Short mmCIF file of C-alpha atoms (C1' of nucleotides) in Angstrom, two decimals:
data_model
loop_
_atom_site.label_atom_id
_atom_site.label_comp_id
_atom_site.label_asym_id
_atom_site.label_seq_id
_atom_site.Cartn_x
_atom_site.Cartn_y
_atom_site.Cartn_z
CA MET A 1 0.00 0.00 0.00
CA LYS A 2 2.75 2.44 -0.79
CA ARG A 3 1.34 3.70 -4.04
CA PRO A 4 1.01 7.50 -3.84
CA LYS A 5 -2.01 8.69 -5.77
CA PRO A 6 -0.83 10.66 -8.80
CA ASN A 7 -1.20 14.29 -7.85
CA ILE A 8 -0.25 16.80 -10.52
CA ASP A 9 0.19 19.68 -8.09
CA PRO A 10 3.61 18.81 -6.61
CA ILE A 11 4.85 17.99 -10.11
CA PHE A 12 4.07 21.44 -11.51
CA HIS A 13 5.42 22.99 -8.35
CA ALA A 14 8.65 21.00 -8.59
CA LEU A 15 9.15 21.79 -12.26
CA GLY A 16 8.39 25.47 -11.70
CA ASP A 17 11.84 26.07 -10.24
CA PRO A 18 14.80 26.46 -12.66
CA THR A 19 17.27 25.02 -10.16
CA ARG A 20 15.20 21.87 -9.87
CA ARG A 21 14.97 21.54 -13.63
CA ALA A 22 18.77 21.89 -13.74
CA ILE A 23 19.05 19.11 -11.17
CA LEU A 24 16.83 16.89 -13.32
CA ASP A 25 18.96 17.68 -16.37
CA ARG A 26 22.02 16.58 -14.45
CA LEU A 27 20.32 13.43 -13.18
CA SER A 28 19.33 12.56 -16.71
CA ARG A 29 23.01 11.97 -17.47
CA GLY A 30 23.21 9.33 -14.76
CA PRO A 31 23.09 9.01 -10.96
CA VAL A 32 25.03 11.58 -8.91
CA SER A 33 25.72 12.34 -5.28
CA VAL A 34 24.23 15.36 -3.50
CA SER A 35 27.50 17.29 -3.29
CA ARG A 36 28.30 16.68 -6.95
CA LEU A 37 24.85 17.99 -7.72
CA ALA A 38 25.54 21.12 -5.68
CA GLU A 39 28.92 21.91 -7.27
CA PRO A 40 27.83 23.47 -10.57
CA LEU A 41 24.75 25.09 -9.09
CA GLY A 42 26.58 27.45 -6.74
CA ILE A 43 24.28 26.68 -3.81
CA THR A 44 24.85 24.79 -0.58
CA VAL A 45 24.48 21.04 -0.21
CA THR A 46 21.62 21.70 2.20
CA ALA A 47 19.70 23.61 -0.44
CA VAL A 48 20.18 20.78 -2.93
CA ALA A 49 18.96 18.25 -0.38
CA GLN A 50 15.82 20.34 0.06
CA HIS A 51 15.25 20.46 -3.69
CA LEU A 52 15.76 16.72 -3.87
CA HIS A 53 13.11 16.14 -1.26
CA ILE A 54 10.64 18.16 -3.31
CA LEU A 55 11.58 16.25 -6.46
CA GLU A 56 11.17 12.94 -4.64
CA ASP A 57 7.76 13.92 -3.31
CA ALA A 58 6.72 14.77 -6.85
CA GLY A 59 7.91 11.39 -8.08
CA LEU A 60 10.47 12.98 -10.37
CA ALA A 61 13.62 11.82 -8.60
CA LEU A 62 14.66 8.91 -6.45
CA THR A 63 17.46 8.91 -3.90
CA GLU A 64 19.09 6.19 -1.89
CA LYS A 65 21.75 6.47 0.74
CA SER A 66 24.56 3.93 0.84
CA GLY A 67 27.37 4.66 3.24
CA ARG A 68 27.76 8.38 3.66
CA VAL A 69 26.80 9.11 0.06
CA ARG A 70 23.26 9.68 -1.17
CA SER A 71 22.89 8.59 -4.75
CA CYS A 72 20.28 10.49 -6.77
CA ARG A 73 18.62 9.42 -9.96
CA ILE A 74 15.73 10.18 -12.28
CA GLU A 75 12.34 8.64 -11.51
CA PRO A 76 10.10 8.32 -14.56
CA ALA A 77 6.87 8.00 -12.55
CA GLY A 78 6.30 11.74 -12.09
CA PHE A 79 7.00 12.43 -15.70
CA ALA A 80 4.47 9.78 -16.69
CA VAL A 81 1.85 11.55 -14.58
CA LEU A 82 2.70 14.84 -16.31
CA GLU A 83 2.33 13.26 -19.74
CA GLN A 84 -0.98 11.76 -18.71
CA TRP A 85 -2.22 15.17 -17.58
CA ILE A 86 -1.18 16.69 -20.89
CA ARG A 87 -2.90 13.90 -22.78
CA GLU A 88 -6.10 14.53 -20.84
CA HIS A 89 -6.02 18.26 -21.50
CA ARG A 90 -4.69 18.35 -25.03
CA THR A 91 -8.13 18.38 -26.63
CA ILE A 92 -9.09 21.37 -24.54
CA TRP A 93 -6.43 23.50 -26.14
CA GLU A 94 -6.65 21.97 -29.56
CA ARG A 95 -10.38 22.44 -29.85
CA ARG A 96 -11.01 24.85 -32.65
CA LEU A 97 -14.21 26.76 -32.03
CA ASP A 98 -16.21 27.21 -35.16
CA ARG A 99 -16.47 30.71 -36.45
CA LEU A 100 -20.03 31.31 -35.29
CA ASP A 101 -19.51 30.27 -31.69
CA ASP A 102 -16.39 32.38 -31.68
CA VAL A 103 -18.13 35.56 -32.77
CA LEU A 104 -21.14 35.03 -30.53
CA ALA A 105 -18.88 34.47 -27.58
CA LYS A 106 -16.97 37.63 -28.33
CA ARG A 107 -20.15 39.72 -28.32
CA TRP A 108 -21.97 38.15 -25.41
CA PRO A 109 -19.33 36.42 -23.31
CA ASP A 110 -21.63 36.19 -20.30
CA LYS A 111 -24.48 34.60 -22.17
CA SER A 112 -22.36 32.17 -24.12
CA ARG A 113 -22.62 29.43 -21.51
CA MET B 1 8.15 42.26 -33.00
CA LYS B 2 5.60 41.12 -30.48
CA ARG B 3 6.68 37.50 -30.32
CA PRO B 4 7.57 36.65 -26.71
CA LYS B 5 10.33 34.08 -26.58
CA PRO B 6 8.90 30.81 -25.27
CA ASN B 7 9.87 30.64 -21.63
CA ILE B 8 8.83 27.51 -19.80
CA ASP B 9 9.19 29.04 -16.35
CA PRO B 10 6.00 31.15 -16.16
CA ILE B 11 4.08 28.23 -17.65
CA PHE B 12 5.05 25.80 -14.91
CA HIS B 13 4.49 28.52 -12.36
CA ALA B 14 1.03 29.29 -13.73
CA LEU B 15 0.00 25.63 -13.86
CA GLY B 16 1.37 25.03 -10.36
CA ASP B 17 -1.69 26.66 -8.81
CA PRO B 18 -4.94 24.64 -8.54
CA THR B 19 -7.12 27.74 -8.80
CA ARG B 20 -5.48 28.67 -12.08
CA ARG B 21 -5.94 25.16 -13.43
CA ALA B 22 -9.61 25.43 -12.45
CA ILE B 23 -9.83 28.70 -14.36
CA LEU B 24 -8.33 27.04 -17.42
CA ASP B 25 -10.82 24.18 -17.11
CA ARG B 26 -13.64 26.69 -17.09
CA LEU B 27 -12.18 28.59 -20.05
CA SER B 28 -11.95 25.35 -21.99
CA ARG B 29 -15.74 25.28 -22.11
CA GLY B 30 -15.80 28.63 -23.88
CA PRO B 31 -15.10 32.32 -23.19
CA VAL B 32 -16.29 33.77 -19.89
CA SER B 33 -16.22 37.09 -18.09
CA VAL B 34 -14.07 37.72 -15.03
CA SER B 35 -16.96 37.81 -12.57
CA ARG B 36 -18.47 34.61 -13.95
CA LEU B 37 -15.08 33.03 -13.53
CA ALA B 38 -14.98 34.15 -9.90
CA GLU B 39 -18.45 32.83 -8.97
CA PRO B 40 -17.74 29.11 -8.56
CA LEU B 41 -14.24 29.66 -7.16
CA GLY B 42 -15.31 31.43 -4.00
CA ILE B 43 -12.69 34.15 -4.33
CA THR B 44 -12.96 37.83 -5.18
CA VAL B 45 -13.03 39.20 -8.68
CA THR B 46 -9.74 40.95 -7.93
CA ALA B 47 -8.05 37.65 -7.16
CA VAL B 48 -9.31 36.17 -10.40
CA ALA B 49 -8.03 39.17 -12.33
CA GLN B 50 -4.60 38.60 -10.79
CA HIS B 51 -4.65 34.93 -11.77
CA LEU B 52 -5.69 35.90 -15.29
CA HIS B 53 -2.74 38.22 -15.62
CA ILE B 54 -0.40 35.39 -14.68
CA LEU B 55 -2.10 33.06 -17.15
CA GLU B 56 -1.85 35.69 -19.87
CA ASP B 57 1.85 36.24 -19.19
CA ALA B 58 2.37 32.50 -19.51
CA GLY B 59 0.55 32.46 -22.82
CA LEU B 60 -2.12 30.15 -21.47
CA ALA B 61 -5.05 32.55 -21.56
CA LEU B 62 -6.10 35.55 -23.58
CA THR B 63 -8.39 38.32 -22.42
CA GLU B 64 -9.99 41.21 -24.21
CA LYS B 65 -12.10 43.98 -22.81
CA SER B 66 -15.14 45.15 -24.68
CA GLY B 67 -17.36 47.61 -22.89
CA ARG B 68 -17.17 47.01 -19.19
CA VAL B 69 -16.77 43.25 -19.57
CA ARG B 70 -13.45 41.46 -19.96
CA SER B 71 -13.86 38.31 -21.99
CA CYS B 72 -11.42 35.52 -21.18
CA ARG B 73 -10.50 32.58 -23.34
CA ILE B 74 -7.97 29.77 -23.72
CA GLU B 75 -4.72 30.54 -25.56
CA PRO B 76 -3.10 27.44 -27.07
CA ALA B 77 0.35 29.04 -27.41
CA GLY B 78 1.48 28.34 -23.86
CA PHE B 79 0.25 24.80 -24.04
CA ALA B 80 2.22 24.29 -27.24
CA VAL B 81 5.37 25.47 -25.45
CA LEU B 82 4.68 22.98 -22.65
CA GLU B 83 4.26 20.16 -25.14
CA GLN B 84 7.47 21.16 -26.88
CA TRP B 85 9.34 21.10 -23.56
CA ILE B 86 7.98 17.64 -22.82
CA ARG B 87 8.95 16.45 -26.27
CA GLU B 88 12.49 17.72 -25.72
CA HIS B 89 12.79 16.02 -22.36
CA ARG B 90 10.93 12.82 -22.99
CA THR B 91 14.07 10.87 -23.86
CA ILE B 92 15.55 11.82 -20.52
CA TRP B 93 12.85 9.98 -18.66
CA GLU B 94 12.38 7.19 -21.12
CA ARG B 95 16.04 6.29 -21.29
CA ARG B 96 16.43 2.83 -19.80
CA LEU B 97 19.91 2.42 -18.40
CA ASP B 98 21.32 -0.96 -19.16
CA ARG B 99 21.86 -3.20 -16.20
CA LEU B 100 25.65 -2.78 -16.03
CA ASP B 101 25.67 1.01 -15.99
CA ASP B 102 22.93 0.87 -13.42
CA VAL B 103 24.86 -1.31 -11.01
CA LEU B 104 28.12 0.54 -11.49
CA ALA B 105 26.41 3.83 -10.83
CA LYS B 106 24.83 2.49 -7.69
CA ARG B 107 28.19 1.48 -6.29
CA TRP B 108 30.27 4.45 -7.33
CA PRO B 109 27.82 7.29 -7.96
CA ASP B 110 30.57 9.91 -7.77
CA LYS B 111 32.80 8.21 -10.31
CA SER B 112 30.04 7.48 -12.77
CA ARG B 113 30.36 10.85 -14.47
"C1'" DG C 1 -29.20 61.91 -15.26
"C1'" DG C 2 -28.45 58.25 -12.00
"C1'" DG C 3 -28.19 53.78 -10.06
"C1'" DA C 4 -26.51 49.26 -10.86
"C1'" DT C 5 -22.82 46.40 -12.98
"C1'" DA C 6 -18.01 45.01 -14.15
"C1'" DC C 7 -13.77 45.72 -13.54
"C1'" DT C 8 -9.14 48.17 -11.93
"C1'" DG C 9 -5.43 49.79 -8.79
"C1'" DA C 10 -3.10 50.36 -4.54
"C1'" DA C 11 -2.01 48.76 -0.22
"C1'" DG C 12 -1.92 45.30 3.36
"C1'" DT C 13 -1.50 40.49 5.39
"C1'" DA C 14 -0.60 35.77 6.46
"C1'" DG C 15 1.70 32.08 4.72
"C1'" DT C 16 5.09 29.84 1.75
"C1'" DC C 17 9.60 29.46 -0.71
"C1'" DA C 18 14.57 29.21 -1.68
"C1'" DC C 19 18.25 29.70 0.59
"C1'" DT C 20 21.61 30.33 4.38
"C1'" DT C 21 24.32 29.32 8.67
"C1'" DG C 22 26.02 26.51 12.20
"C1'" DA C 23 26.08 22.54 14.98
"C1'" DC C 24 25.93 17.72 14.53
"C1'" DA C 25 26.24 12.58 12.98
"C1'" DA C 26 27.83 8.96 10.19
"C1'" DT C 27 31.22 7.03 7.28
"C1'" DC C 28 35.58 6.51 5.00
"C1'" DC C 29 40.63 6.25 4.82
"C1'" DT C 30 45.43 5.89 6.38
"C1'" DA D 1 42.41 6.37 16.50
"C1'" DG D 2 41.59 10.67 14.14
"C1'" DG D 3 41.01 13.82 10.41
"C1'" DA D 4 38.56 14.51 6.26
"C1'" DT D 5 34.37 13.76 3.60
"C1'" DT D 6 29.30 13.64 3.01
"C1'" DG D 7 25.17 14.50 4.40
"C1'" DT D 8 21.34 15.97 8.05
"C1'" DC D 9 18.70 18.83 11.26
"C1'" DA D 10 16.91 23.14 13.18
"C1'" DA D 11 16.34 27.74 12.93
"C1'" DG D 12 16.36 32.07 10.62
"C1'" DT D 13 15.90 35.57 6.71
"C1'" DG D 14 14.29 38.14 2.79
"C1'" DA D 15 11.49 37.69 -1.13
"C1'" DC D 16 7.45 36.27 -3.11
"C1'" DT D 17 2.47 34.42 -3.33
"C1'" DA D 18 -2.45 34.27 -3.00
"C1'" DC D 19 -5.58 36.67 -1.25
"C1'" DT D 20 -8.19 40.53 0.87
"C1'" DT D 21 -10.36 45.29 1.40
"C1'" DC D 22 -11.48 49.63 -0.12
"C1'" DA D 23 -11.72 53.39 -3.04
"C1'" DG D 24 -12.09 54.42 -7.55
"C1'" DT D 25 -13.39 54.43 -12.99
"C1'" DA D 26 -15.89 53.11 -16.98
"C1'" DT D 27 -20.00 51.30 -18.96
"C1'" DC D 28 -24.73 49.93 -19.33
"C1'" DC D 29 -29.62 50.71 -19.03
"C1'" DC D 30 -34.05 52.75 -17.36
#
DNA sequence: GGGATACTGAAGTAGTCACTTGACAATCCT
DNA sequence: AGGATTGTCAAGTGACTACTTCAGTATCCC
């Protein structure tokens, strides 16, 4: 019973931060330790650990401590949830309103629905 | 020269808020006014206007004022940028590391790159 | 004209966010 | 054993976020 229900909120929140996206980019090239992750980012190891926790909660990263080193890697689960969300909402954006509806809506936006 | 360079950051930020996703859901059923948008959300019209500004900046919504009513609609541009980002990063998540790399990385995460 | 409607703008507030520092714990290496 | 490495925990800080209230402005309609 350890399956976390797919919640899109923490995923968007996690991906909303550039530093976290940079971390994911780095992880995509293979597993890394926390301190190696911190090096190119110019922030403290503590900050990286905090970002990692957020990424883990979102199901985007997975970490595992062996010895004194915490190894961090990509976790596809979160990304799958994101893709699913996109799939479910694609039609919404793609829907082309026909000309008439469009014009009517423009004139009487309140009455249109 | 009005083309805003596609920046993924405001898009993730905009979609990170449940209220804004609710607004987009409503807009997907056709154009609505600001006050109609506020009704089911239980927040003030001012708050909705603020959310709309964020959605507009992200290229996810489009509003236009005619008379005293501001008509709000879906804007596919932002969604297209999101899809593009996903497309560019899909391989990252889909990449299946072969067993050997996997094990090596687990044992010597620091040396793996 | 004048009252109701639909929104705007400025300012304030409570809570969250990214990040830091500093003190600590565990592990590795010689 | 003992110093260096790697990470953790707790607390604090400044910036930002979502939201509010209140005082306007513009528009609609009788």
